[in-house]
Structures are given as C-alpha cells and as structure tokens.
PDB file of C-alpha atoms and ligand atoms in Angstrom:
ATOM      1  CA  MET A   1     -82.750 -55.507  75.650  1.00  0.00           C
ATOM      2  CA  PRO A   2     -83.765 -53.364  78.846  1.00  0.00           C
ATOM      3  CA  PRO A   3     -84.733 -55.418  82.226  1.00  0.00           C
ATOM      4  CA  VAL A   4     -88.187 -56.364  83.368  1.00  0.00           C
ATOM      5  CA  VAL A   5     -88.144 -55.529  87.277  1.00  0.00           C
ATOM      6  CA  GLU A   6     -91.287 -57.247  88.733  1.00  0.00           C
ATOM      7  CA  VAL A   7     -92.019 -56.110  92.309  1.00  0.00           C
ATOM      8  CA  LEU A   8     -94.151 -59.337  94.296  1.00  0.00           C
ATOM      9  CA  SER A   9     -96.575 -58.671  97.497  1.00  0.00           C
ATOM     10  CA  ASP A  10     -93.916 -60.993  98.974  1.00  0.00           C
ATOM     11  CA  LYS A  11     -90.979 -63.477  98.719  1.00  0.00           C
ATOM     12  CA  LYS A  12     -94.236 -66.054  98.116  1.00  0.00           C
ATOM     13  CA  ALA A  13     -95.963 -64.069  95.505  1.00  0.00           C
ATOM     14  CA  LEU A  14     -92.060 -63.831  94.517  1.00  0.00           C
ATOM     15  CA  VAL A  15     -91.361 -67.808  93.816  1.00  0.00           C
ATOM     16  CA  GLN A  16     -95.041 -68.324  92.397  1.00  0.00           C
ATOM     17  CA  ARG A  17     -94.100 -65.282  90.537  1.00  0.00           C
ATOM     18  CA  ALA A  18     -90.391 -67.305  89.400  1.00  0.00           C
ATOM     19  CA  LEU A  19     -92.037 -70.883  88.664  1.00  0.00           C
ATOM     20  CA  GLU A  20     -95.109 -69.857  86.489  1.00  0.00           C
ATOM     21  CA  LEU A  21     -92.355 -68.282  84.043  1.00  0.00           C
ATOM     22  CA  VAL A  22     -89.042 -70.345  84.452  1.00  0.00           C
ATOM     23  CA  VAL A  23     -91.785 -73.433  83.797  1.00  0.00           C
ATOM     24  CA  ALA A  24     -93.018 -71.599  80.139  1.00  0.00           C
ATOM     25  CA  GLN A  25     -89.144 -70.820  79.880  1.00  0.00           C
ATOM     26  CA  ILE A  26     -88.616 -74.832  80.265  1.00  0.00           C
ATOM     27  CA  HIS A  27     -91.504 -75.603  77.609  1.00  0.00           C
ATOM     28  CA  GLU A  28     -90.397 -72.669  75.120  1.00  0.00           C
ATOM     29  CA  ALA A  29     -86.448 -73.870  74.905  1.00  0.00           C
ATOM     30  CA  ILE A  30     -87.932 -78.120  74.670  1.00  0.00           C
ATOM     31  CA  ALA A  31     -90.297 -76.317  72.207  1.00  0.00           C
ATOM     32  CA  ASP A  32     -87.520 -75.156  70.158  1.00  0.00           C
ATOM     33  CA  HIS A  33     -84.572 -77.335  70.169  1.00  0.00           C
ATOM     34  CA  ASP A  34     -86.551 -80.547  72.552  1.00  0.00           C
ATOM     35  CA  TYR A  35     -84.323 -79.203  75.988  1.00  0.00           C
ATOM     36  CA  CYS A  36     -83.667 -76.717  78.277  1.00  0.00           C
ATOM     37  CA  THR A  37     -80.214 -76.407  80.554  1.00  0.00           C
ATOM     38  CA  LEU A  38     -80.981 -74.777  83.332  1.00  0.00           C
ATOM     39  CA  ALA A  39     -77.769 -73.053  85.544  1.00  0.00           C
ATOM     40  CA  LEU A  40     -79.422 -72.802  89.396  1.00  0.00           C
ATOM     41  CA  SER A  41     -78.239 -70.377  91.846  1.00  0.00           C
ATOM     42  CA  GLY A  42     -77.235 -71.025  95.868  1.00  0.00           C
ATOM     43  CA  GLY A  43     -78.687 -69.082  98.982  1.00  0.00           C
ATOM     44  CA  SER A  44     -82.124 -69.513 100.320  1.00  0.00           C
ATOM     45  CA  THR A  45     -84.252 -67.956  98.757  1.00  0.00           C
ATOM     46  CA  PRO A  46     -84.550 -70.272  95.010  1.00  0.00           C
ATOM     47  CA  LYS A  47     -84.868 -72.721  97.138  1.00  0.00           C
ATOM     48  CA  PRO A  48     -88.661 -73.469  97.919  1.00  0.00           C
ATOM     49  CA  LEU A  49     -88.925 -72.313  93.836  1.00  0.00           C
ATOM     50  CA  TYR A  50     -86.770 -75.251  93.326  1.00  0.00           C
ATOM     51  CA  GLU A  51     -89.326 -77.297  95.814  1.00  0.00           C
ATOM     52  CA  ALA A  52     -92.723 -75.701  93.671  1.00  0.00           C
ATOM     53  CA  LEU A  53     -90.409 -77.061  90.382  1.00  0.00           C
ATOM     54  CA  ALA A  54     -89.964 -81.108  91.908  1.00  0.00           C
ATOM     55  CA  GLN A  55     -94.224 -80.069  92.206  1.00  0.00           C
ATOM     56  CA  ALA A  56     -94.347 -79.772  88.550  1.00  0.00           C
ATOM     57  CA  SER A  57     -94.907 -82.035  87.105  1.00  0.00           C
ATOM     58  CA  LEU A  58     -92.189 -81.493  83.906  1.00  0.00           C
ATOM     59  CA  PRO A  59     -90.217 -83.768  81.159  1.00  0.00           C
ATOM     60  CA  GLN A  60     -87.156 -84.253  83.423  1.00  0.00           C
ATOM     61  CA  GLU A  61     -85.131 -85.811  81.643  1.00  0.00           C
ATOM     62  CA  LYS A  62     -84.843 -82.932  78.288  1.00  0.00           C
ATOM     63  CA  LEU A  63     -84.833 -80.954  81.324  1.00  0.00           C
ATOM     64  CA  HIS A  64     -80.613 -80.315  81.974  1.00  0.00           C
ATOM     65  CA  LEU A  65     -79.648 -78.494  85.510  1.00  0.00           C
ATOM     66  CA  PHE A  66     -75.621 -77.963  86.012  1.00  0.00           C
ATOM     67  CA  TRP A  67     -74.218 -74.895  89.016  1.00  0.00           C
ATOM     68  CA  GLY A  68     -74.338 -71.726  88.521  1.00  0.00           C
ATOM     69  CA  ASP A  69     -71.312 -71.959  91.115  1.00  0.00           C
ATOM     70  CA  GLU A  70     -70.882 -73.654  93.880  1.00  0.00           C
ATOM     71  CA  ARG A  71     -68.837 -73.934  97.090  1.00  0.00           C
ATOM     72  CA  TYR A  72     -65.280 -75.785  96.603  1.00  0.00           C
ATOM     73  CA  VAL A  73     -67.314 -78.678  99.770  1.00  0.00           C
ATOM     74  CA  PRO A  74     -68.592 -81.802  98.848  1.00  0.00           C
ATOM     75  CA  TRP A  75     -71.802 -82.648  97.972  1.00  0.00           C
ATOM     76  CA  GLU A  76     -73.057 -83.518 101.236  1.00  0.00           C
ATOM     77  CA  HIS A  77     -72.195 -80.497 102.729  1.00  0.00           C
ATOM     78  CA  SER A  78     -74.497 -78.778 104.531  1.00  0.00           C
ATOM     79  CA  ASP A  79     -73.409 -75.302 102.682  1.00  0.00           C
ATOM     80  CA  SER A  80     -72.941 -77.285  98.921  1.00  0.00           C
ATOM     81  CA  ASN A  81     -75.728 -75.407  96.573  1.00  0.00           C
ATOM     82  CA  TYR A  82     -76.082 -79.358  95.507  1.00  0.00           C
ATOM     83  CA  ARG A  83     -77.155 -80.387  98.926  1.00  0.00           C
ATOM     84  CA  MET A  84     -79.608 -77.973  98.697  1.00  0.00           C
ATOM     85  CA  VAL A  85     -81.165 -78.253  95.464  1.00  0.00           C
ATOM     86  CA  GLN A  86     -81.033 -82.537  96.560  1.00  0.00           C
ATOM     87  CA  GLU A  87     -83.333 -81.876  99.852  1.00  0.00           C
ATOM     88  CA  ALA A  88     -85.454 -78.979  97.281  1.00  0.00           C
ATOM     89  CA  TRP A  89     -85.945 -81.005  93.898  1.00  0.00           C
ATOM     90  CA  LEU A  90     -83.139 -84.229  92.213  1.00  0.00           C
ATOM     91  CA  ASN A  91     -84.930 -87.110  96.002  1.00  0.00           C
ATOM     92  CA  PRO A  92     -88.345 -85.974  95.022  1.00  0.00           C
ATOM     93  CA  VAL A  93     -88.168 -86.099  91.515  1.00  0.00           C
ATOM     94  CA  PRO A  94     -86.467 -88.960  89.224  1.00  0.00           C
ATOM     95  CA  PHE A  95     -83.800 -86.476  87.137  1.00  0.00           C
ATOM     96  CA  PRO A  96     -81.476 -88.703  84.770  1.00  0.00           C
ATOM     97  CA  ALA A  97     -78.301 -88.649  86.231  1.00  0.00           C
ATOM     98  CA  GLY A  98     -76.954 -88.360  82.855  1.00  0.00           C
ATOM     99  CA  ASN A  99     -79.422 -84.783  82.972  1.00  0.00           C
ATOM    100  CA  VAL A 100     -77.398 -83.578  86.955  1.00  0.00           C
ATOM    101  CA  HIS A 101     -73.969 -81.559  85.602  1.00  0.00           C
ATOM    102  CA  GLY A 102     -73.033 -81.361  89.290  1.00  0.00           C
ATOM    103  CA  VAL A 103     -69.844 -78.937  89.818  1.00  0.00           C
ATOM    104  CA  PRO A 104     -66.855 -81.859  90.367  1.00  0.00           C
ATOM    105  CA  VAL A 105     -65.289 -80.674  93.192  1.00  0.00           C
ATOM    106  CA  ASP A 106     -64.170 -83.405  94.270  1.00  0.00           C
ATOM    107  CA  ALA A 107     -61.565 -81.761  92.157  1.00  0.00           C
ATOM    108  CA  ALA A 108     -57.633 -82.030  94.298  1.00  0.00           C
ATOM    109  CA  GLU A 109     -57.827 -77.730  93.488  1.00  0.00           C
ATOM    110  CA  PRO A 110     -60.668 -75.942  92.873  1.00  0.00           C
ATOM    111  CA  ALA A 111     -59.233 -74.693  89.555  1.00  0.00           C
ATOM    112  CA  GLN A 112     -59.071 -78.055  88.309  1.00  0.00           C
ATOM    113  CA  ALA A 113     -62.858 -78.309  90.100  1.00  0.00           C
ATOM    114  CA  ALA A 114     -63.371 -75.170  87.515  1.00  0.00           C
ATOM    115  CA  GLU A 115     -60.686 -76.974  84.644  1.00  0.00           C
ATOM    116  CA  GLN A 116     -63.398 -80.296  84.649  1.00  0.00           C
ATOM    117  CA  TYR A 117     -66.479 -78.184  85.062  1.00  0.00           C
ATOM    118  CA  GLU A 118     -65.228 -76.013  82.244  1.00  0.00           C
ATOM    119  CA  GLN A 119     -65.103 -79.222  79.784  1.00  0.00           C
ATOM    120  CA  GLN A 120     -68.191 -81.102  80.874  1.00  0.00           C
ATOM    121  CA  VAL A 121     -69.977 -77.204  79.988  1.00  0.00           C
ATOM    122  CA  ARG A 122     -68.234 -77.681  76.417  1.00  0.00           C
ATOM    123  CA  SER A 123     -68.393 -81.149  75.605  1.00  0.00           C
ATOM    124  CA  PHE A 124     -72.342 -81.382  76.611  1.00  0.00           C
ATOM    125  CA  PHE A 125     -73.116 -78.934  74.541  1.00  0.00           C
ATOM    126  CA  ALA A 126     -71.046 -79.891  71.385  1.00  0.00           C
ATOM    127  CA  GLN A 127     -72.942 -83.037  72.520  1.00  0.00           C
ATOM    128  CA  MET A 128     -75.819 -81.403  71.357  1.00  0.00           C
ATOM    129  CA  GLU A 129     -74.456 -79.666  69.013  1.00  0.00           C
ATOM    130  CA  ALA A 130     -75.299 -76.434  70.872  1.00  0.00           C
ATOM    131  CA  GLU A 131     -73.984 -72.650  69.499  1.00  0.00           C
ATOM    132  CA  GLY A 132     -70.712 -71.959  70.588  1.00  0.00           C
ATOM    133  CA  ALA A 133     -70.184 -75.295  72.464  1.00  0.00           C
ATOM    134  CA  GLU A 134     -65.942 -75.784  70.015  1.00  0.00           C
ATOM    135  CA  THR A 135     -64.926 -72.159  70.911  1.00  0.00           C
ATOM    136  CA  GLY A 136     -67.622 -69.668  71.698  1.00  0.00           C
ATOM    137  CA  VAL A 137     -69.425 -69.478  74.648  1.00  0.00           C
ATOM    138  CA  PRO A 138     -72.645 -72.234  75.015  1.00  0.00           C
ATOM    139  CA  CYS A 139     -75.755 -70.438  74.979  1.00  0.00           C
ATOM    140  CA  PHE A 140     -77.536 -71.131  78.866  1.00  0.00           C
ATOM    141  CA  ASP A 141     -81.494 -71.749  77.906  1.00  0.00           C
ATOM    142  CA  ILE A 142     -81.870 -70.282  81.902  1.00  0.00           C
ATOM    143  CA  VAL A 143     -79.395 -68.769  84.398  1.00  0.00           C
ATOM    144  CA  LEU A 144     -80.382 -68.687  87.749  1.00  0.00           C
ATOM    145  CA  LEU A 145     -79.814 -65.790  89.782  1.00  0.00           C
ATOM    146  CA  GLY A 146     -79.470 -64.262  93.294  1.00  0.00           C
ATOM    147  CA  MET A 147     -77.785 -61.376  94.635  1.00  0.00           C
ATOM    148  CA  GLY A 148     -75.658 -61.267  97.598  1.00  0.00           C
ATOM    149  CA  ASP A 149     -76.416 -57.465 100.194  1.00  0.00           C
ATOM    150  CA  ASP A 150     -72.965 -56.906  98.549  1.00  0.00           C
ATOM    151  CA  GLY A 151     -74.853 -56.598  95.242  1.00  0.00           C
ATOM    152  CA  HIS A 152     -72.352 -60.437  94.112  1.00  0.00           C
ATOM    153  CA  THR A 153     -73.719 -62.723  91.841  1.00  0.00           C
ATOM    154  CA  ALA A 154     -73.051 -66.518  91.729  1.00  0.00           C
ATOM    155  CA  SER A 155     -69.798 -66.118  92.677  1.00  0.00           C
ATOM    156  CA  LEU A 156     -68.485 -63.515  91.484  1.00  0.00           C
ATOM    157  CA  PHE A 157     -67.785 -60.947  94.228  1.00  0.00           C
ATOM    158  CA  PRO A 158     -66.603 -57.682  94.323  1.00  0.00           C
ATOM    159  CA  LYS A 159     -63.781 -56.505  93.359  1.00  0.00           C
ATOM    160  CA  THR A 160     -61.737 -60.114  92.631  1.00  0.00           C
ATOM    161  CA  GLU A 161     -60.233 -61.276  89.742  1.00  0.00           C
ATOM    162  CA  ALA A 162     -62.920 -64.011  88.922  1.00  0.00           C
ATOM    163  CA  LEU A 163     -65.214 -60.425  87.611  1.00  0.00           C
ATOM    164  CA  ASP A 164     -62.783 -59.442  84.530  1.00  0.00           C
ATOM    165  CA  VAL A 165     -61.983 -62.599  83.232  1.00  0.00           C
ATOM    166  CA  SER A 166     -63.722 -63.069  79.975  1.00  0.00           C
ATOM    167  CA  ASP A 167     -61.664 -65.664  77.959  1.00  0.00           C
ATOM    168  CA  ARG A 168     -62.985 -68.884  80.468  1.00  0.00           C
ATOM    169  CA  LEU A 169     -66.139 -70.161  80.870  1.00  0.00           C
ATOM    170  CA  ILE A 170     -65.867 -71.333  85.204  1.00  0.00           C
ATOM    171  CA  THR A 171     -63.616 -69.719  87.574  1.00  0.00           C
ATOM    172  CA  VAL A 172     -62.638 -70.123  91.040  1.00  0.00           C
ATOM    173  CA  GLY A 173     -64.775 -66.934  92.878  1.00  0.00           C
ATOM    174  CA  ASN A 174     -63.268 -65.485  96.628  1.00  0.00           C
ATOM    175  CA  LYS A 175     -65.422 -65.437  99.197  1.00  0.00           C
ATOM    176  CA  ASP A 176     -63.136 -64.109 101.980  1.00  0.00           C
ATOM    177  CA  GLY A 177     -60.656 -66.050 101.212  1.00  0.00           C
ATOM    178  CA  GLN A 178     -62.799 -69.373 100.789  1.00  0.00           C
ATOM    179  CA  PRO A 179     -62.658 -70.520  97.458  1.00  0.00           C
ATOM    180  CA  ARG A 180     -65.639 -71.216  94.954  1.00  0.00           C
ATOM    181  CA  ILE A 181     -66.766 -72.464  91.663  1.00  0.00           C
ATOM    182  CA  THR A 182     -68.587 -69.789  89.846  1.00  0.00           C
ATOM    183  CA  PHE A 183     -69.919 -69.451  86.059  1.00  0.00           C
ATOM    184  CA  THR A 184     -68.441 -65.755  84.816  1.00  0.00           C
ATOM    185  CA  VAL A 185     -69.796 -62.560  83.087  1.00  0.00           C
ATOM    186  CA  PRO A 186     -69.510 -64.579  79.277  1.00  0.00           C
ATOM    187  CA  LEU A 187     -71.055 -66.881  80.531  1.00  0.00           C
ATOM    188  CA  ILE A 188     -73.871 -65.776  82.560  1.00  0.00           C
ATOM    189  CA  ASN A 189     -74.219 -62.784  79.646  1.00  0.00           C
ATOM    190  CA  GLN A 190     -74.517 -65.566  76.740  1.00  0.00           C
ATOM    191  CA  ALA A 191     -77.845 -66.829  78.379  1.00  0.00           C
ATOM    192  CA  ARG A 192     -81.033 -65.788  76.709  1.00  0.00           C
ATOM    193  CA  GLN A 193     -82.640 -65.202  80.250  1.00  0.00           C
ATOM    194  CA  VAL A 194     -82.013 -64.765  83.349  1.00  0.00           C
ATOM    195  CA  PHE A 195     -84.084 -64.302  86.585  1.00  0.00           C
ATOM    196  CA  PHE A 196     -83.194 -63.000  88.907  1.00  0.00           C
ATOM    197  CA  LEU A 197     -84.791 -63.551  92.163  1.00  0.00           C
ATOM    198  CA  VAL A 198     -83.815 -61.074  95.151  1.00  0.00           C
ATOM    199  CA  ALA A 199     -85.626 -60.543  99.046  1.00  0.00           C
ATOM    200  CA  GLY A 200     -85.480 -58.777 102.120  1.00  0.00           C
ATOM    201  CA  GLU A 201     -84.404 -55.316 102.788  1.00  0.00           C
ATOM    202  CA  ASN A 202     -81.188 -56.390 103.754  1.00  0.00           C
ATOM    203  CA  LYS A 203     -80.410 -56.138  99.894  1.00  0.00           C
ATOM    204  CA  ARG A 204     -82.266 -52.360  99.133  1.00  0.00           C
ATOM    205  CA  PRO A 205     -78.668 -50.462  99.287  1.00  0.00           C
ATOM    206  CA  ALA A 206     -77.543 -52.378  96.945  1.00  0.00           C
ATOM    207  CA  LEU A 207     -80.305 -53.034  94.326  1.00  0.00           C
ATOM    208  CA  ALA A 208     -80.209 -49.563  94.450  1.00  0.00           C
ATOM    209  CA  GLN A 209     -76.468 -49.526  93.819  1.00  0.00           C
ATOM    210  CA  VAL A 210     -77.469 -52.074  90.371  1.00  0.00           C
ATOM    211  CA  PHE A 211     -79.868 -49.490  88.738  1.00  0.00           C
ATOM    212  CA  ALA A 212     -78.468 -46.474  89.828  1.00  0.00           C
ATOM    213  CA  GLN A 213     -77.070 -45.042  86.824  1.00  0.00           C
ATOM    214  CA  THR A 214     -73.359 -44.866  87.634  1.00  0.00           C
ATOM    215  CA  ALA A 215     -71.762 -46.711  89.535  1.00  0.00           C
ATOM    216  CA  ASP A 216     -68.829 -49.567  90.184  1.00  0.00           C
ATOM    217  CA  ALA A 217     -69.670 -52.593  88.816  1.00  0.00           C
ATOM    218  CA  SER A 218     -66.751 -53.826  90.451  1.00  0.00           C
ATOM    219  CA  GLN A 219     -68.152 -53.377  93.503  1.00  0.00           C
ATOM    220  CA  TYR A 220     -71.544 -53.994  92.645  1.00  0.00           C
ATOM    221  CA  PRO A 221     -70.654 -57.114  90.323  1.00  0.00           C
ATOM    222  CA  SER A 222     -74.424 -57.403  89.364  1.00  0.00           C
ATOM    223  CA  ARG A 223     -73.985 -55.068  87.245  1.00  0.00           C
ATOM    224  CA  LEU A 224     -72.345 -56.938  84.810  1.00  0.00           C
ATOM    225  CA  ILE A 225     -74.797 -58.906  84.043  1.00  0.00           C
ATOM    226  CA  GLN A 226     -75.791 -57.409  80.766  1.00  0.00           C
ATOM    227  CA  PRO A 227     -77.668 -60.661  78.678  1.00  0.00           C
ATOM    228  CA  GLN A 228     -77.725 -61.135  75.105  1.00  0.00           C
ATOM    229  CA  GLY A 229     -80.978 -62.165  75.629  1.00  0.00           C
ATOM    230  CA  LYS A 230     -83.284 -61.697  78.413  1.00  0.00           C
ATOM    231  CA  LEU A 231     -83.321 -59.944  81.681  1.00  0.00           C
ATOM    232  CA  THR A 232     -85.618 -60.343  84.657  1.00  0.00           C
ATOM    233  CA  TRP A 233     -85.575 -59.307  87.954  1.00  0.00           C
ATOM    234  CA  LEU A 234     -88.342 -60.804  90.714  1.00  0.00           C
ATOM    235  CA  LEU A 235     -88.476 -58.505  93.663  1.00  0.00           C
ATOM    236  CA  ASP A 236     -90.480 -59.286  96.704  1.00  0.00           C
ATOM    237  CA  ALA A 237     -91.991 -55.358  97.778  1.00  0.00           C
ATOM    238  CA  ALA A 238     -89.624 -55.655 100.680  1.00  0.00           C
ATOM    239  CA  ALA A 239     -86.697 -55.465  98.411  1.00  0.00           C
ATOM    240  CA  GLY A 240     -87.754 -53.966  95.450  1.00  0.00           C
ATOM    241  CA  GLU A 241     -90.212 -50.465  96.845  1.00  0.00           C
ATOM    242  CA  SER A 242     -88.659 -47.094  96.771  1.00  0.00           C
TER     243      SER A 242
HETATM  244  C1  6PG B 301     -74.260 -68.869  96.324  1.00  0.00           C
HETATM  245  C2  6PG B 301     -75.107 -68.290  95.272  1.00  0.00           C
HETATM  246  C3  6PG B 301     -74.934 -67.066  96.107  1.00  0.00           C
HETATM  247  C4  6PG B 301     -76.572 -65.962  96.683  1.00  0.00           C
HETATM  248  C5  6PG B 301     -76.507 -65.315  97.273  1.00  0.00           C
HETATM  249  C6  6PG B 301     -78.128 -64.068  97.646  1.00  0.00           C
HETATM  250  O1  6PG B 301     -74.135 -69.525  97.136  1.00  0.00           O
HETATM  251  O2  6PG B 301     -74.626 -68.835  98.094  1.00  0.00           O
HETATM  252  O3  6PG B 301     -74.997 -68.868  94.823  1.00  0.00           O
HETATM  253  O4  6PG B 301     -74.248 -65.707  95.388  1.00  0.00           O
HETATM  254  O5  6PG B 301     -77.798 -66.364  95.049  1.00  0.00           O
HETATM  255  O6  6PG B 301     -75.602 -64.698  98.373  1.00  0.00           O
HETATM  256  O7  6PG B 301     -78.643 -65.132  97.905  1.00  0.00           O
HETATM  257  P1  6PG B 301     -79.618 -65.579  98.602  1.00  0.00           P
HETATM  258  O8  6PG B 301     -81.346 -65.628  98.086  1.00  0.00           O
HETATM  259  O9  6PG B 301     -79.664 -66.688 100.764  1.00  0.00           O
HETATM  260  O10 6PG B 301     -80.341 -64.075  99.600  1.00  0.00           O
END
C-alpha cells in the first residue's frame, strides 16, 4: 500500500490533522475489536498532539498506550519519553493503570529492559487473544513515529545493530553510545496504521533520502518502515515543501 503524504501549512495544522486522523483510527479499532493499541513516539513534535488527545473525550478504558521507544533513564528523568507523555496526557486524564504500558527502565541492564518489555507486549496481546501474540508479531492498531534529521525513527539509528534485529519485538537501540529501548522494524511494520509526524526545515535533507527511489536504508532507517497496514506521513511545509 503506497504511503499517504500530507503537507500541512505549519506545525499547528500538522498537529490538528494528526489529532483528527488518530482519533478516527482509535474509534475504528475499538469498533472492530473493542480496544485500541497505540504506540507513542518520543521527541518534541508529538507532545502537542498528546496534549490535544488529552482534551479529546476518548474511551481511555479501551485505549492501551505503549512506547515505541524510550531512553534508558528513570521515568522521572527530564529525558524520559514516559515523563513527556505523563505531563501531556496521563496527568490530565485518568487512565486505568493497566492501560499504560511504560518501558521497564528500572531493569538492571538495557537488554533486560528490552526482554521484559517484549514479554509485557506478548502477554498483553495474549490476554487479548490477539493475533501474533505467542510466537508471531503482534499487530498494533496505531504506531506514532517521528524522524530525526539523520533519518532515524523510534530509536533505530543509522548504521546500528538494531536495524537488523528481525527475531525480536523489542531491542536495544544506540544513540551515540547511549542505550535506548526500541520497537524493532518487524514490530513497527506489522502495525495496522503508522503515522509519521515530521516538522521543521532541518528534516528536509533526510526526507529527500527517505523518499528517494534509491538510498541506503541503513543510513536513513525511516526507509525501513513499510508497514503491512497504512502508512501516513504528516509534514509541515517547512519539512515537506520540495
Ligand atoms: C525519541 C523519538 C525520536 C524522535 C525523533 C524526532 O525518543 O527522541 O522517538 O525518534 O521521534 O528524534 O524528534 P523531534 O520530534 O523532536 O524532531
């Protein structure tokens, strides 16, 4: 399925459009199987979207939040993606504790955190009797992603081992020696719907490589995201005007 690319006038319009599409996809998932699994992106771009989702009257008891990637720091750390989502969405909205599936960054090692998170993801999908739970690759309803100006997404950074992990759901990413916990390419690509939210002129060069006919995907990892479901790129004009 070819990707859909929408260029919005500015970041505010991008967030508004993302809100419309994500809310619609949440309701579609709940109508189909009575719950929705949403993997959240870190970084700065999606925070206003999470703030807007907190204002949207959603059936949060049917909404399960996961993190597509996380820094290996405590949840209260200023770099934590969990903390960013907590400030934007979890503090204003009373989610049932069992619906918020943060990455277990208190594990002794990053690899243990990845293994534990993988087990949490598998256990969740197994209890929901969802496809791919036991041995296959679970199918998230929605995966939100950003893209760095180097073309990385989630914590799948250029020329790192994480890009080639195909037998796990969760692995350890590496940003300049700093460990990250990240969804793998196969897990992201199993999703029903992937949304990229990309804003800023600094993203243009990498976007050109990601959309080029040919380019080195190990150098521009966002090229690896080719989901079996729908792929939608939401860009602001600063990033998307060619
Ligand atoms: C993270 C993100 C990362 C982010 C990109 C874009 O943990 O930082 O998951 O992949 O999406 O770096 O970040 P911005 O949205 O801040 O440009």
